PDB file of C-alpha atoms and ligand atoms in Angstrom:
ATOM      1  CA  UNK A1106     175.003  22.101 129.980  1.00 93.00           C
ATOM      2  CA  UNK A1107     175.916  25.813 129.716  1.00 96.00           C
ATOM      3  CA  UNK A1108     178.086  27.207 132.494  1.00 98.00           C
ATOM      4  CA  UNK A1109     176.979  29.913 134.899  1.00 98.00           C
ATOM      5  CA  UNK A1110     179.715  31.795 136.730  1.00 98.00           C
ATOM      6  CA  UNK A1111     178.873  32.768 140.322  1.00 98.00           C
ATOM      7  CA  UNK A1112     180.995  35.911 140.393  1.00 98.00           C
ATOM      8  CA  UNK A1113     181.747  36.563 144.048  1.00 96.00           C
ATOM      9  CA  UNK A1114     184.758  36.349 146.319  1.00 93.00           C
ATOM     10  CA  UNK A1115     182.486  35.825 149.326  1.00 95.00           C
ATOM     11  CA  UNK A1116     182.329  32.096 150.171  1.00 95.00           C
ATOM     12  CA  UNK A1117     179.135  32.597 152.179  1.00 96.00           C
ATOM     13  CA  UNK A1118     177.387  33.847 149.047  1.00 97.00           C
ATOM     14  CA  UNK A1119     178.844  30.985 146.956  1.00 97.00           C
ATOM     15  CA  UNK A1120     177.403  28.399 149.374  1.00 97.00           C
ATOM     16  CA  UNK A1121     173.989  30.026 149.297  1.00 98.00           C
ATOM     17  CA  UNK A1122     173.833  30.349 145.503  1.00 98.00           C
ATOM     18  CA  UNK A1123     174.830  26.706 145.091  1.00 98.00           C
ATOM     19  CA  UNK A1124     171.679  25.812 146.979  1.00 98.00           C
ATOM     20  CA  UNK A1125     169.441  28.591 145.625  1.00 98.00           C
ATOM     21  CA  UNK A1126     170.207  27.757 141.992  1.00 98.00           C
ATOM     22  CA  UNK A1127     169.991  23.984 142.348  1.00 97.00           C
ATOM     23  CA  UNK A1128     168.190  21.978 139.691  1.00 97.00           C
ATOM     24  CA  UNK A1129     168.579  24.511 136.869  1.00 98.00           C
ATOM     25  CA  UNK A1130     170.050  23.324 133.556  1.00 97.00           C
ATOM     26  CA  UNK A1131     173.363  25.130 134.196  1.00 98.00           C
ATOM     27  CA  UNK A1132     176.706  23.998 135.531  1.00 98.00           C
ATOM     28  CA  UNK A1133     177.610  26.419 138.318  1.00 98.00           C
ATOM     29  CA  UNK A1134     181.258  27.445 138.377  1.00 98.00           C
ATOM     30  CA  UNK A1135     183.194  29.794 140.663  1.00 97.00           C
ATOM     31  CA  UNK A1136     186.020  32.241 139.858  1.00 96.00           C
ATOM     32  CA  UNK A1137     188.289  30.078 142.032  1.00 94.00           C
ATOM     33  CA  UNK A1138     187.586  26.971 139.940  1.00 95.00           C
ATOM     34  CA  UNK A1139     188.370  28.901 136.758  1.00 96.00           C
ATOM     35  CA  UNK A1140     191.547  30.390 138.247  1.00 96.00           C
ATOM     36  CA  UNK A1141     190.123  33.905 137.872  1.00 96.00           C
ATOM     37  CA  UNK A1142     191.242  36.373 140.534  1.00 94.00           C
ATOM     38  CA  UNK A1143     189.546  39.759 140.271  1.00 94.00           C
ATOM     39  CA  UNK A1144     189.118  42.369 142.935  1.00 90.00           C
ATOM     40  CA  UNK A1145     186.723  44.744 141.238  1.00 94.00           C
ATOM     41  CA  UNK A1146     186.490  48.308 142.524  1.00 94.00           C
ATOM     42  CA  UNK A1147     182.872  48.800 143.605  1.00 93.00           C
ATOM     43  CA  UNK A1148     182.544  52.521 143.011  1.00 94.00           C
ATOM     44  CA  UNK A1149     178.876  52.598 141.972  1.00 97.00           C
ATOM     45  CA  UNK A1150     176.285  54.740 143.754  1.00 97.00           C
ATOM     46  CA  UNK A1151     173.653  52.004 143.944  1.00 98.00           C
ATOM     47  CA  UNK A1152     173.534  48.257 144.541  1.00 98.00           C
ATOM     48  CA  UNK A1153     172.463  47.864 140.930  1.00 98.00           C
ATOM     49  CA  UNK A1154     175.497  49.767 139.629  1.00 98.00           C
ATOM     50  CA  UNK A1155     177.880  47.757 141.787  1.00 98.00           C
ATOM     51  CA  UNK A1156     176.247  44.482 140.762  1.00 98.00           C
ATOM     52  CA  UNK A1157     176.601  45.543 137.124  1.00 98.00           C
ATOM     53  CA  UNK A1158     180.281  46.472 137.566  1.00 97.00           C
ATOM     54  CA  UNK A1159     181.024  43.030 139.067  1.00 98.00           C
ATOM     55  CA  UNK A1160     178.967  41.052 136.536  1.00 98.00           C
ATOM     56  CA  UNK A1161     180.491  42.885 133.546  1.00 97.00           C
ATOM     57  CA  UNK A1162     184.066  42.489 134.840  1.00 97.00           C
ATOM     58  CA  UNK A1163     183.682  38.755 135.446  1.00 98.00           C
ATOM     59  CA  UNK A1164     181.906  38.291 132.114  1.00 98.00           C
ATOM     60  CA  UNK A1165     184.848  39.997 130.415  1.00 97.00           C
ATOM     61  CA  UNK A1166     187.329  37.758 132.233  1.00 97.00           C
ATOM     62  CA  UNK A1167     185.471  34.491 131.585  1.00 97.00           C
ATOM     63  CA  UNK A1168     183.239  34.901 128.524  1.00 97.00           C
ATOM     64  CA  UNK A1169     180.597  32.991 130.495  1.00 98.00           C
ATOM     65  CA  UNK A1170     177.066  33.868 131.536  1.00 98.00           C
ATOM     66  CA  UNK A1171     177.797  35.582 134.850  1.00 98.00           C
ATOM     67  CA  UNK A1172     175.783  36.211 138.005  1.00 98.00           C
ATOM     68  CA  UNK A1173     176.965  38.822 140.535  1.00 98.00           C
ATOM     69  CA  UNK A1174     175.355  39.923 143.801  1.00 98.00           C
ATOM     70  CA  UNK A1175     175.581  43.271 145.519  1.00 98.00           C
ATOM     71  CA  UNK A1176     173.963  43.328 148.902  1.00 98.00           C
ATOM     72  CA  UNK A1177     173.918  45.116 152.210  1.00 98.00           C
ATOM     73  CA  UNK A1178     172.244  45.842 155.506  1.00 98.00           C
ATOM     74  CA  UNK A1179     170.231  49.057 155.935  1.00 98.00           C
ATOM     75  CA  UNK A1180     169.660  50.202 159.508  1.00 98.00           C
ATOM     76  CA  UNK A1181     166.943  52.851 159.904  1.00 98.00           C
ATOM     77  CA  UNK A1182     168.423  54.418 163.044  1.00 98.00           C
ATOM     78  CA  UNK A1183     171.653  54.974 161.070  1.00 98.00           C
ATOM     79  CA  UNK A1184     169.858  56.499 158.077  1.00 98.00           C
ATOM     80  CA  UNK A1185     170.341  53.375 155.986  1.00 98.00           C
ATOM     81  CA  UNK A1186     173.963  52.739 156.935  1.00 98.00           C
ATOM     82  CA  UNK A1187     176.023  50.577 156.413  1.00 98.00           C
ATOM     83  CA  UNK A1188     174.122  49.976 153.143  1.00 98.00           C
ATOM     84  CA  UNK A1189     176.415  49.980 150.156  1.00 97.00           C
ATOM     85  CA  UNK A1190     179.384  50.068 152.538  1.00 96.00           C
ATOM     86  CA  UNK A1191     178.345  46.915 154.418  1.00 97.00           C
ATOM     87  CA  UNK A1192     181.463  44.919 153.579  1.00 95.00           C
ATOM     88  CA  UNK A1193     183.857  47.818 154.326  1.00 94.00           C
ATOM     89  CA  UNK A1194     182.015  49.285 157.317  1.00 95.00           C
ATOM     90  CA  UNK A1195     184.641  48.624 159.985  1.00 95.00           C
ATOM     91  CA  UNK A1196     187.517  49.214 157.574  1.00 94.00           C
ATOM     92  CA  UNK A1197     188.969  47.254 154.675  1.00 90.00           C
ATOM     93  CA  UNK A1198     189.799  43.646 155.581  1.00 90.00           C
ATOM     94  CA  UNK A1199     187.955  43.660 158.934  1.00 95.00           C
ATOM     95  CA  UNK A1200     186.426  40.337 160.049  1.00 96.00           C
ATOM     96  CA  UNK A1201     182.687  39.662 160.213  1.00 96.00           C
ATOM     97  CA  UNK A1202     182.963  39.692 164.035  1.00 96.00           C
ATOM     98  CA  UNK A1203     184.596  43.114 163.991  1.00 97.00           C
ATOM     99  CA  UNK A1204     181.920  44.541 161.675  1.00 97.00           C
ATOM    100  CA  UNK A1205     179.152  43.179 163.885  1.00 98.00           C
ATOM    101  CA  UNK A1206     180.783  44.658 166.980  1.00 98.00           C
ATOM    102  CA  UNK A1207     181.258  48.018 165.226  1.00 98.00           C
ATOM    103  CA  UNK A1208     177.593  48.185 164.226  1.00 98.00           C
ATOM    104  CA  UNK A1209     176.302  47.111 167.670  1.00 98.00           C
ATOM    105  CA  UNK A1210     178.410  49.803 169.261  1.00 98.00           C
ATOM    106  CA  UNK A1211     176.841  52.473 167.049  1.00 98.00           C
ATOM    107  CA  UNK A1212     173.412  51.254 168.160  1.00 98.00           C
ATOM    108  CA  UNK A1213     174.159  50.851 171.850  1.00 97.00           C
ATOM    109  CA  UNK A1214     171.742  53.612 172.928  1.00 97.00           C
ATOM    110  CA  UNK A1215     169.004  52.781 170.438  1.00 98.00           C
ATOM    111  CA  UNK A1216     165.937  51.069 171.979  1.00 98.00           C
ATOM    112  CA  UNK A1217     164.451  47.890 170.513  1.00 96.00           C
ATOM    113  CA  UNK A1218     161.538  49.655 168.824  1.00 96.00           C
ATOM    114  CA  UNK A1219     163.922  51.788 166.780  1.00 98.00           C
ATOM    115  CA  UNK A1220     166.205  48.961 165.673  1.00 98.00           C
ATOM    116  CA  UNK A1221     164.444  48.132 162.411  1.00 98.00           C
ATOM    117  CA  UNK A1222     166.615  47.149 159.439  1.00 98.00           C
ATOM    118  CA  UNK A1223     166.525  45.331 156.147  1.00 98.00           C
ATOM    119  CA  UNK A1224     168.843  43.249 154.044  1.00 98.00           C
ATOM    120  CA  UNK A1225     168.797  44.080 150.364  1.00 98.00           C
ATOM    121  CA  UNK A1226     170.229  42.025 147.504  1.00 98.00           C
ATOM    122  CA  UNK A1227     170.514  42.953 143.848  1.00 98.00           C
ATOM    123  CA  UNK A1228     171.574  40.215 141.456  1.00 98.00           C
ATOM    124  CA  UNK A1229     172.967  41.177 138.067  1.00 98.00           C
ATOM    125  CA  UNK A1230     173.197  38.570 135.316  1.00 98.00           C
ATOM    126  CA  UNK A1231     175.412  39.403 132.342  1.00 98.00           C
ATOM    127  CA  UNK A1232     174.878  37.609 129.053  1.00 97.00           C
ATOM    128  CA  UNK A1233     177.350  40.003 127.434  1.00 94.00           C
ATOM    129  CA  UNK A1234     179.220  42.991 128.843  1.00 91.00           C
ATOM    130  CA  UNK A1235     176.244  45.250 128.116  1.00 91.00           C
ATOM    131  CA  UNK A1236     173.251  42.857 128.150  1.00 96.00           C
ATOM    132  CA  UNK A1237     172.551  42.717 131.867  1.00 98.00           C
ATOM    133  CA  UNK A1238     169.361  41.846 133.771  1.00 98.00           C
ATOM    134  CA  UNK A1239     168.634  42.635 137.436  1.00 98.00           C
ATOM    135  CA  UNK A1240     166.614  40.981 140.213  1.00 98.00           C
ATOM    136  CA  UNK A1241     166.092  42.431 143.694  1.00 98.00           C
ATOM    137  CA  UNK A1242     165.086  40.942 147.033  1.00 98.00           C
ATOM    138  CA  UNK A1243     164.455  42.506 150.450  1.00 98.00           C
ATOM    139  CA  UNK A1244     164.046  41.028 153.913  1.00 97.00           C
ATOM    140  CA  UNK A1245     162.901  43.008 156.993  1.00 98.00           C
ATOM    141  CA  UNK A1246     164.058  42.528 160.575  1.00 98.00           C
ATOM    142  CA  UNK A1247     165.421  44.022 163.795  1.00 98.00           C
ATOM    143  CA  UNK A1248     169.006  44.424 164.997  1.00 98.00           C
ATOM    144  CA  UNK A1249     169.635  42.535 168.256  1.00 98.00           C
ATOM    145  CA  UNK A1250     171.723  43.804 171.204  1.00 98.00           C
ATOM    146  CA  UNK A1251     174.141  40.846 171.109  1.00 98.00           C
ATOM    147  CA  UNK A1252     175.138  38.352 168.394  1.00 98.00           C
ATOM    148  CA  UNK A1253     173.390  34.952 168.380  1.00 98.00           C
ATOM    149  CA  UNK A1254     173.927  31.855 166.235  1.00 98.00           C
ATOM    150  CA  UNK A1255     176.762  30.429 164.155  1.00 97.00           C
ATOM    151  CA  UNK A1256     175.214  29.786 160.728  1.00 98.00           C
ATOM    152  CA  UNK A1257     175.415  32.055 157.698  1.00 97.00           C
ATOM    153  CA  UNK A1258     177.894  34.933 157.436  1.00 97.00           C
ATOM    154  CA  UNK A1259     178.277  38.712 157.739  1.00 97.00           C
ATOM    155  CA  UNK A1260     175.633  40.427 159.842  1.00 98.00           C
ATOM    156  CA  UNK A1261     173.458  37.297 160.216  1.00 98.00           C
ATOM    157  CA  UNK A1262     174.100  36.923 164.008  1.00 98.00           C
ATOM    158  CA  UNK A1263     172.524  40.337 164.755  1.00 98.00           C
ATOM    159  CA  UNK A1264     169.634  40.302 162.275  1.00 98.00           C
ATOM    160  CA  UNK A1265     166.517  39.023 164.009  1.00 98.00           C
ATOM    161  CA  UNK A1266     163.143  37.976 162.629  1.00 94.00           C
ATOM    162  CA  UNK A1267     160.657  39.193 165.242  1.00 91.00           C
ATOM    163  CA  UNK A1268     158.057  36.574 164.179  1.00 92.00           C
ATOM    164  CA  UNK A1269     160.551  33.713 164.562  1.00 93.00           C
ATOM    165  CA  UNK A1270     162.433  35.261 167.519  1.00 95.00           C
ATOM    166  CA  UNK A1271     165.593  33.945 165.868  1.00 98.00           C
ATOM    167  CA  UNK A1272     168.518  35.605 164.177  1.00 98.00           C
ATOM    168  CA  UNK A1273     169.467  34.748 160.619  1.00 98.00           C
ATOM    169  CA  UNK A1274     172.508  32.929 162.072  1.00 98.00           C
ATOM    170  CA  UNK A1275     170.275  30.710 164.229  1.00 98.00           C
ATOM    171  CA  UNK A1276     168.371  29.484 161.181  1.00 98.00           C
ATOM    172  CA  UNK A1277     169.552  26.509 159.148  1.00 97.00           C
ATOM    173  CA  UNK A1278     170.795  27.267 155.628  1.00 97.00           C
ATOM    174  CA  UNK A1279     167.629  25.631 154.367  1.00 97.00           C
ATOM    175  CA  UNK A1280     165.370  28.068 156.213  1.00 97.00           C
ATOM    176  CA  UNK A1281     167.539  31.130 155.460  1.00 97.00           C
ATOM    177  CA  UNK A1282     167.373  30.160 151.801  1.00 98.00           C
ATOM    178  CA  UNK A1283     163.593  30.288 151.908  1.00 97.00           C
ATOM    179  CA  UNK A1284     163.211  33.751 153.408  1.00 97.00           C
ATOM    180  CA  UNK A1285     166.371  35.792 152.840  1.00 98.00           C
ATOM    181  CA  UNK A1286     166.823  38.815 150.585  1.00 98.00           C
ATOM    182  CA  UNK A1287     169.130  36.674 148.425  1.00 98.00           C
ATOM    183  CA  UNK A1288     166.522  33.908 148.214  1.00 98.00           C
ATOM    184  CA  UNK A1289     163.902  36.399 147.040  1.00 98.00           C
ATOM    185  CA  UNK A1290     166.195  37.833 144.380  1.00 98.00           C
ATOM    186  CA  UNK A1291     167.264  34.320 143.328  1.00 98.00           C
ATOM    187  CA  UNK A1292     163.648  33.205 142.837  1.00 98.00           C
ATOM    188  CA  UNK A1293     163.324  35.897 140.164  1.00 98.00           C
ATOM    189  CA  UNK A1294     166.741  35.080 138.691  1.00 98.00           C
ATOM    190  CA  UNK A1295     165.735  31.405 138.363  1.00 98.00           C
ATOM    191  CA  UNK A1296     162.815  32.363 136.133  1.00 98.00           C
ATOM    192  CA  UNK A1297     165.083  34.289 133.764  1.00 98.00           C
ATOM    193  CA  UNK A1298     167.682  31.516 133.733  1.00 98.00           C
ATOM    194  CA  UNK A1299     164.985  28.974 132.891  1.00 97.00           C
ATOM    195  CA  UNK A1300     163.688  31.181 130.105  1.00 97.00           C
ATOM    196  CA  UNK A1301     167.177  31.597 128.596  1.00 96.00           C
ATOM    197  CA  UNK A1302     167.903  27.877 128.797  1.00 95.00           C
ATOM    198  CA  UNK A1303     164.690  27.080 126.919  1.00 92.00           C
ATOM    199  CA  UNK A1304     165.661  29.238 123.924  1.00 80.00           C
TER     200      UNK A1304
HETATM  201  P1  ITT B2530     181.585  40.149 146.520  1.00 61.51           P
HETATM  202  O1  ITT B2530     181.560  41.628 146.198  1.00 61.51           O
HETATM  203  O2  ITT B2530     182.833  39.475 146.051  1.00 61.51           O
HETATM  204  O3  ITT B2530     180.352  39.436 146.088  1.00 61.51           O
HETATM  205  P2  ITT B2530     181.318  41.102 149.256  1.00 61.51           P
HETATM  206  O4  ITT B2530     181.230  40.409 150.568  1.00 61.51           O
HETATM  207  O5  ITT B2530     182.299  42.237 149.166  1.00 61.51           O
HETATM  208  O6  ITT B2530     181.620  40.000 148.131  1.00 61.51           O
HETATM  209  P3  ITT B2530     179.174  42.994 148.860  1.00 61.51           P
HETATM  210  O7  ITT B2530     180.064  44.073 148.352  1.00 61.51           O
HETATM  211  O8  ITT B2530     177.867  42.777 148.182  1.00 61.51           O
HETATM  212  O9  ITT B2530     179.892  41.587 148.840  1.00 61.51           O
HETATM  213  O10 ITT B2530     178.956  43.270 150.406  1.00 61.51           O
HETATM  214  C1  ITT B2530     177.872  42.753 151.037  1.00 61.51           C
HETATM  215  C2  ITT B2530     178.097  42.737 152.534  1.00 61.51           C
HETATM  216  O11 ITT B2530     176.818  42.830 153.171  1.00 61.51           O
HETATM  217  C3  ITT B2530     178.712  41.403 152.975  1.00 61.51           C
HETATM  218  O12 ITT B2530     180.108  41.444 153.040  1.00 61.51           O
HETATM  219  C4  ITT B2530     178.056  41.213 154.349  1.00 61.51           C
HETATM  220  O13 ITT B2530     178.785  41.921 155.317  1.00 61.51           O
HETATM  221  C5  ITT B2530     176.690  41.866 154.173  1.00 61.51           C
HETATM  222  N1  ITT B2530     175.715  40.842 153.738  1.00 61.51           N
HETATM  223  C6  ITT B2530     175.209  40.631 152.495  1.00 61.51           C
HETATM  224  N2  ITT B2530     174.373  39.590 152.475  1.00 61.51           N
HETATM  225  C7  ITT B2530     174.352  39.113 153.722  1.00 61.51           C
HETATM  226  C8  ITT B2530     173.701  38.024 154.330  1.00 61.51           C
HETATM  227  O14 ITT B2530     172.931  37.182 153.648  1.00 61.51           O
HETATM  228  N3  ITT B2530     173.900  37.839 155.633  1.00 61.51           N
HETATM  229  C9  ITT B2530     174.696  38.653 156.342  1.00 61.51           C
HETATM  230  N4  ITT B2530     175.369  39.678 155.840  1.00 61.51           N
HETATM  231  C10 ITT B2530     175.209  39.910 154.536  1.00 61.51           C
END
């Protein structure tokens, strides 16, 4: 079976991709398993550019078909922030808890009706350093006033689905992986991966 490198240093993403890409004719491998340590500078102006930078760098380091994910949370009341800066929002190396607290503080005077937000995920898959395909997924919700739930990672405890009245962190991995931005992008990526495997 051909190998597919899941090129991320975020263990939350690794866990989700292992489930989202199950059953495909690829052996999923991680940078850790290959002994590859890369901290790529994400200096792109879009999710797509950053996803490309990561996929190309890990392809170069491994020579393997490589999947990278660039994602973020866009809060309307903050004009789309933290967006591309989601992982660095409360400073380099801050914990998920600290980032959540930082964001909630910025929204402390914003009423429920104006707390709309979306998660966005762009997957880049590199077959060579320049042959790269993209898949995008979006998921709409509302930012809560306090964190709830212990599943998932990142901003999941404050991202609520109004229809479910639950945050992303209150959902099981199984349910998150049916409705998340990453799940939607991965559904499209699966089709491409299947197509390539059949050739
Ligand atoms: P890699 O670049 O190594 O993949 P990263 O965590 O730095 O890891 P990003 O640059 O794409 O990844 O940053 C995305 C950030 O957006 C991530 O750190 C979370 O804070 C947030 N995020 C993305 N997807 C999320 C999800 O499903 N649930 C909660 N937060 C998420």
